Structure formats: C-alpha cells, structure tokens
mmCIF file of C-alpha atoms in Angstrom:
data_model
loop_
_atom_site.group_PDB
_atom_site.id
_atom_site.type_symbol
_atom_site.label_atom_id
_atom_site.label_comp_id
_atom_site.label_asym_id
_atom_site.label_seq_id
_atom_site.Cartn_x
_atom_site.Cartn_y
_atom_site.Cartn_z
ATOM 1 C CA UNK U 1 86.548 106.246 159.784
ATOM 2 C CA UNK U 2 83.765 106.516 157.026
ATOM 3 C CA UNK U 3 84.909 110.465 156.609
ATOM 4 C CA UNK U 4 88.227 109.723 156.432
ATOM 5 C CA UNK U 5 88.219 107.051 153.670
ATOM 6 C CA UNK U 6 85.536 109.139 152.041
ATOM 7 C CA UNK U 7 88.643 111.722 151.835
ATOM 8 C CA UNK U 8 90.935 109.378 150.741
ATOM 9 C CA UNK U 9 89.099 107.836 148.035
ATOM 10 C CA UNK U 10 88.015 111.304 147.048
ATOM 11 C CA UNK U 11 91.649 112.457 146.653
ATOM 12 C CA UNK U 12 92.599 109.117 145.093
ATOM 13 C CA UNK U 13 89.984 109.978 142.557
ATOM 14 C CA UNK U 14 90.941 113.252 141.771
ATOM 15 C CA UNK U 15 94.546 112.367 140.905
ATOM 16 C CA UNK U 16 93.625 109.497 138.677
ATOM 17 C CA UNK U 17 91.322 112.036 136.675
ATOM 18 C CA UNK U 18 94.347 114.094 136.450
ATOM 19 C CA UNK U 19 96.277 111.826 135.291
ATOM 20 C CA UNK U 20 94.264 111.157 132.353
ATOM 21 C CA UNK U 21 95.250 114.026 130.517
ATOM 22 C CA UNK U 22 98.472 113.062 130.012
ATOM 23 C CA UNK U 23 97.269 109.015 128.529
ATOM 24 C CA UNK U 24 93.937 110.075 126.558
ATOM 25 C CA UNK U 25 93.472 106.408 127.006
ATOM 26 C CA UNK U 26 89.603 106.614 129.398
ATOM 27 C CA UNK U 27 91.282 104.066 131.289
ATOM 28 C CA UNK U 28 92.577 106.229 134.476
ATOM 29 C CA UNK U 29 89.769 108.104 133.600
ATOM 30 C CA UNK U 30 87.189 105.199 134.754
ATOM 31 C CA UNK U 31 89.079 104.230 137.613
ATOM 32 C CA UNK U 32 89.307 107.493 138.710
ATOM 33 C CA UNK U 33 85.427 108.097 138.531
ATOM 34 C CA UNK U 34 85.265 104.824 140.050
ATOM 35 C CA UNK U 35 87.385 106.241 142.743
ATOM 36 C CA UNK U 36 84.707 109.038 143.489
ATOM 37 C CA UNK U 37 81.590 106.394 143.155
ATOM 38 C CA UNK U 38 83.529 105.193 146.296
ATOM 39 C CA UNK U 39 84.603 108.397 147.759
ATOM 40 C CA UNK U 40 79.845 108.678 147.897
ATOM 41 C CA UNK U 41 79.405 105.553 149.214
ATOM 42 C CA UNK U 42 81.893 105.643 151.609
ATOM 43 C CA UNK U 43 80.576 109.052 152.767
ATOM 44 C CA UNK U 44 76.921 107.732 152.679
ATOM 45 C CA UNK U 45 77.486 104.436 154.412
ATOM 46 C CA UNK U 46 80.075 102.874 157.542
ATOM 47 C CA UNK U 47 81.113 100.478 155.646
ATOM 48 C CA UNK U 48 84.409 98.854 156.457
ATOM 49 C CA UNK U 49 87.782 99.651 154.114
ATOM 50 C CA UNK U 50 87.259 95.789 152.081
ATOM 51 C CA UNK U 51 83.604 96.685 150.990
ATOM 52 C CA UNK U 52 85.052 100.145 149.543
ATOM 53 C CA UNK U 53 87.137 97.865 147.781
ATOM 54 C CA UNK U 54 84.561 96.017 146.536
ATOM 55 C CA UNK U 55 82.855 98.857 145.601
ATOM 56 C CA UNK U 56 86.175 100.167 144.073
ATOM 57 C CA UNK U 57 86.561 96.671 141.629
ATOM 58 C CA UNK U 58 82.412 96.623 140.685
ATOM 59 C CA UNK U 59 82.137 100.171 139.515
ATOM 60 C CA UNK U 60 85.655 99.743 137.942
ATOM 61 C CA UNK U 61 84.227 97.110 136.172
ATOM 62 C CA UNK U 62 81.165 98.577 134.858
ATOM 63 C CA UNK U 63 83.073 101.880 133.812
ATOM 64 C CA UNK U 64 85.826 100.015 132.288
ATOM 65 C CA UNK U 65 83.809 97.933 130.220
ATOM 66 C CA UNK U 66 80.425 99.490 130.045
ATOM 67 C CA UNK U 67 81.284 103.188 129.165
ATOM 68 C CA UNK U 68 85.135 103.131 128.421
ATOM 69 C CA UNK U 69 84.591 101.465 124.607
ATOM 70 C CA UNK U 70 81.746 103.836 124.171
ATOM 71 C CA UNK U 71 83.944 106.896 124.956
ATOM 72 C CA UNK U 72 86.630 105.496 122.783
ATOM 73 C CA UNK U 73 84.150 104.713 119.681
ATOM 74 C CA UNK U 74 82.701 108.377 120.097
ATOM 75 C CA UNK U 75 86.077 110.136 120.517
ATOM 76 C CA UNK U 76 88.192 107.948 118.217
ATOM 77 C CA UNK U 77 90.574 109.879 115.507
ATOM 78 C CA UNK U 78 89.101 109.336 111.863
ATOM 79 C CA UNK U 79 91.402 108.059 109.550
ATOM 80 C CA UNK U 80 94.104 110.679 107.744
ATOM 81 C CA UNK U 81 92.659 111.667 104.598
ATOM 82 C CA UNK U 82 95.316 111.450 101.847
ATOM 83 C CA UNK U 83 96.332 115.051 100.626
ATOM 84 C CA UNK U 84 98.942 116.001 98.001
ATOM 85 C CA UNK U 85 99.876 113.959 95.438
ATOM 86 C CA UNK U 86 98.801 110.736 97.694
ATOM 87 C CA UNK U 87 95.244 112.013 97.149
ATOM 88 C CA UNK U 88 95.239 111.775 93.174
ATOM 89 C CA UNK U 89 95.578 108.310 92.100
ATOM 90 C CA UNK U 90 91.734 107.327 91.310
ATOM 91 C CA UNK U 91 90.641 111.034 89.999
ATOM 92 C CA UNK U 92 89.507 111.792 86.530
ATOM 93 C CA UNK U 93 91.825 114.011 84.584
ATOM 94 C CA UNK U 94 90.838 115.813 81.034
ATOM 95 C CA UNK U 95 93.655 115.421 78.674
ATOM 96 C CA UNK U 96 94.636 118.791 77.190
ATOM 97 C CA UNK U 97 97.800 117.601 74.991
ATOM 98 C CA UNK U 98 97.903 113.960 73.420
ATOM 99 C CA UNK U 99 98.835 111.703 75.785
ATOM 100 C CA UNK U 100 101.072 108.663 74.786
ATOM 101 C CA UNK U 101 103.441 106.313 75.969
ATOM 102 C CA UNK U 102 106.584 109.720 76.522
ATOM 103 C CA UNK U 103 104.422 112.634 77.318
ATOM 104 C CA UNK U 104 100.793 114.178 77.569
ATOM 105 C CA UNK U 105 99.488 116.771 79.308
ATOM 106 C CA UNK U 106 96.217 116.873 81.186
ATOM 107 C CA UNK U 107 94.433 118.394 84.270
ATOM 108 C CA UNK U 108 93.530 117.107 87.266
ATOM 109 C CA UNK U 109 91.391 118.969 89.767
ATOM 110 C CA UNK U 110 92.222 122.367 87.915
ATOM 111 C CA UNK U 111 95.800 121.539 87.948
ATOM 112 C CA UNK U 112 98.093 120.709 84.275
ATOM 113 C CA UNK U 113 99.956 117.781 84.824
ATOM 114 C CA UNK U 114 102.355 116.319 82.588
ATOM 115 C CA UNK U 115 101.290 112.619 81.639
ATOM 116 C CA UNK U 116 101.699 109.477 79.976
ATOM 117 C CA UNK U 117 99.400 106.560 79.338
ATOM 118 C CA UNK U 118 99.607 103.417 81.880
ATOM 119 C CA UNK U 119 98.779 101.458 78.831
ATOM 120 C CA UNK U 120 102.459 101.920 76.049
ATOM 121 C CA UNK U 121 100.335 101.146 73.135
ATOM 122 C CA UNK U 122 97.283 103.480 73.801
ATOM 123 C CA UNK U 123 96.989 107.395 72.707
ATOM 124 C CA UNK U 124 94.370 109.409 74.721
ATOM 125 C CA UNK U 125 92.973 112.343 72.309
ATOM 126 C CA UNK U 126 92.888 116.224 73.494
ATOM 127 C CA UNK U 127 89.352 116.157 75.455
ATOM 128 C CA UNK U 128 89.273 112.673 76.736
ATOM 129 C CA UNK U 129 88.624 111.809 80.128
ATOM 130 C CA UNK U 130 90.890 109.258 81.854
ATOM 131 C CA UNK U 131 91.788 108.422 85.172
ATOM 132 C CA UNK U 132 95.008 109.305 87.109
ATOM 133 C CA UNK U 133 96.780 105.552 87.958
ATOM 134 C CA UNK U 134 99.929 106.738 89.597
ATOM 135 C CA UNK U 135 102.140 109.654 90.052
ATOM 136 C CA UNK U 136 105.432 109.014 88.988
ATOM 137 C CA UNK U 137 107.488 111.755 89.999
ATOM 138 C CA UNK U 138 106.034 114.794 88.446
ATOM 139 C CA UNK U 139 104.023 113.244 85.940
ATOM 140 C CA UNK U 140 100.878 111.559 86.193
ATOM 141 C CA UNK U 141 100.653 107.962 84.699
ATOM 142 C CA UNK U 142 96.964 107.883 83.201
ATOM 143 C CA UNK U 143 94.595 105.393 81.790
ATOM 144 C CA UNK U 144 91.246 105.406 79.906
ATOM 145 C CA UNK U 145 89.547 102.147 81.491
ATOM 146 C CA UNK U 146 86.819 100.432 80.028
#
C-alpha cells in the first residue's frame, strides 16, 4: 500500500505544482511540495493513509507559513514608477522665458515647457531655478519655494 500512496501523493503533487503557474500566488505551490514531502515519506515508511495526512497538514504548515511569505517578499512586484507627465511634479525646471501668472517658458529634464507661476503675484526671471508643482494640461505650473 506504501507504493501506491507514494504514487498517489506523488501525482497529487505534481498537479498542484502545475497548477501554480496559472495563480503566481506560492500557495498551490507549498501544498504541492508538501504533497511530494509525503509522496518520500510514504515511499520510505508503511505508514498508514491518516499519518500521510498528518504528514500532508505539518509540512503544509511549515511551507505555508515558513517559506511562502519569504518567496512572496523576494518575488514581490516593486511599485510602478511614475513616467510621463505623472513623473514631473517635484523636478527642478530652469526658466528660459519670464514666467508669470499667463505664461513662461522653462525646461524640465531637457524638455521646453510652457509655464506659469503657482504663486499669481510672483515673476520667476530668465535663469532661475524653480520647481515643477503641477502639470496643467500642457503647461507646467511652477514655483520658486523658499
């Protein structure tokens, strides 16, 4: 009988592994090399069907909470960085053109931009650095700082 449910567990193990690829979750993935830790002891010993489930729901255990949050830590997806326009608020710009309250123009990471000044009452002077706010549309909404 010890072959047999060797066999089974074996197959049982297999499959769950399989299935994995289509979850990316680790979780089939741990019961599935729990599956095989019983598929060896099963094979190495004559123990009877309820201690392979035992077997089964301890190394379950210890994969599923021992080495699954691991696995998910190592293999987790960064966060998006922010590209496009997204990814200017918070850069420096030069100013190039006077920049008021209507219209400006500066450039931001080698780019001209159209831009006016966060701040109505303040006028940013050709060579100036400020930093880019917002983009509003196609015009960036700038502001000198401190």
């Amino acid at each position: 009988m010890g072959a047999v449910a060797a066999l089974i567990w074996l197959i049982v193990g297999v499959a769950l592994a399989a299935g994995e690829a289509l979850t990316g979750d680790f979780a089939l993935l741990m019961l599935g090399g729990a599956a095989l830790v019983t598929a060896g002891v099963s094979a190495a010993t004559d123990f009877p069907v309820w201690a392979d489930a035992i077997v089964f729901g301890a190394a379950s255990l210890l994969l599923l909470l021992g080495v699954r949050p691991a696995l998910r830590r190592r293999y987790a997806t960064p966060p998006a960085l922010p590209t496009g326009i997204e990814a200017l608020p918070g850069k420096p710009a030069v100013v190039l053109e006077q920049v008021d309250e209507r219209s400006g123009r500066v450039k931001i990471d080698g780019d001209i931009w159209t831009a006016r000044a966060l701040d109505a009452t303040e006028v940013y002077e050709p060579g100036t650095t400020v930093t880019v706010m917002q983009i509003d549309g196609a015009t960036a909404v700038v502001w000198r700082g401190v």
